[in-house]
């Protein structure tokens, strides 16, 4: 590409011209994707999922710092 242009300024000017000519190609996704996302969110089934992991330790192995906030099984 550097062989086609005499300087870096020429190359940057060419890139700017091409970007300006094709500026509408950048706006097409900006106009089409948000409505498509809204329609997809409304049509998609409502599905919720929750997961939880609990750590249960023996009292003898319990950290002394956590002793005040722990629950005794007895």
Coordinates of C-alpha atoms in Angstrom, one line a residue:
X1 CA 0.0 0.0 0.0
X2 CA 2.9 2.3 0.7
X3 CA 4.0 2.0 -3.0
X4 CA 0.7 3.5 -4.1
X5 CA 1.1 6.6 -2.0
X6 CA 4.0 9.0 -1.7
X7 CA 3.6 9.8 2.0
X8 CA 1.8 8.8 5.1
X9 CA -0.4 11.9 4.8
X10 CA -1.6 10.7 1.4
X11 CA -2.4 7.3 2.8
X12 CA -4.3 8.8 5.7
X13 CA -6.2 11.1 3.4
X14 CA -7.2 8.2 1.2
X15 CA -8.4 6.2 4.2
X16 CA -10.4 9.2 5.4
X17 CA -12.0 9.6 1.9
X18 CA -13.0 5.9 1.8
X19 CA -14.4 6.0 5.3
X20 CA -16.5 9.1 4.4
X21 CA -17.8 7.5 1.3
X22 CA -18.8 4.3 3.2
X23 CA -20.1 6.1 6.3
X24 CA -23.6 4.7 5.8
X25 CA -22.3 1.2 6.2
X26 CA -21.5 2.1 9.9
X27 CA -25.0 3.5 10.4
X28 CA -26.9 0.5 9.1
X29 CA -26.1 -1.8 12.1
X30 CA -26.8 1.1 14.5
X31 CA -30.3 1.5 13.0
X32 CA -31.1 -2.2 12.6
X33 CA -29.6 -4.0 15.6
X34 CA -31.4 -2.1 18.5
X35 CA -34.9 -2.8 17.2
X36 CA -33.9 -6.4 16.4
X37 CA -32.6 -6.8 20.0
X38 CA -35.9 -5.5 21.4
X39 CA -38.0 -7.8 19.3
X40 CA -35.8 -10.8 20.2
X41 CA -36.1 -10.0 23.9
X42 CA -39.9 -9.8 23.7
X43 CA -40.3 -13.0 21.7
X44 CA -37.8 -15.1 23.7
X45 CA -39.3 -17.2 26.5
X46 CA -38.9 -15.9 30.0
X47 CA -36.5 -18.2 31.7
X48 CA -34.8 -17.6 35.0
X49 CA -32.2 -19.8 36.7
X50 CA -30.5 -19.4 40.1
X51 CA -27.7 -21.5 41.5
X52 CA -26.2 -21.6 45.0
X53 CA -23.3 -23.4 46.6
X54 CA -23.0 -23.9 50.3
X55 CA -19.9 -24.9 52.2
X56 CA -20.6 -26.9 55.3
X57 CA -17.6 -27.5 57.6
X58 CA -17.2 -29.5 60.8
X59 CA -17.0 -27.3 63.9
X60 CA -13.5 -28.5 64.7
X61 CA -12.3 -27.4 61.3
X62 CA -14.0 -24.1 61.3
X63 CA -11.8 -21.0 61.1
X64 CA -11.8 -19.1 64.5
X65 CA -12.4 -15.8 62.7
X66 CA -15.6 -17.2 61.2
X67 CA -16.8 -18.7 64.5
X68 CA -19.0 -15.6 65.4
X69 CA -20.9 -15.7 62.1
X70 CA -21.3 -19.4 61.8
X71 CA -24.4 -21.4 62.6
X72 CA -24.1 -24.4 64.9
X73 CA -25.9 -27.6 63.7
X74 CA -26.9 -28.5 67.3

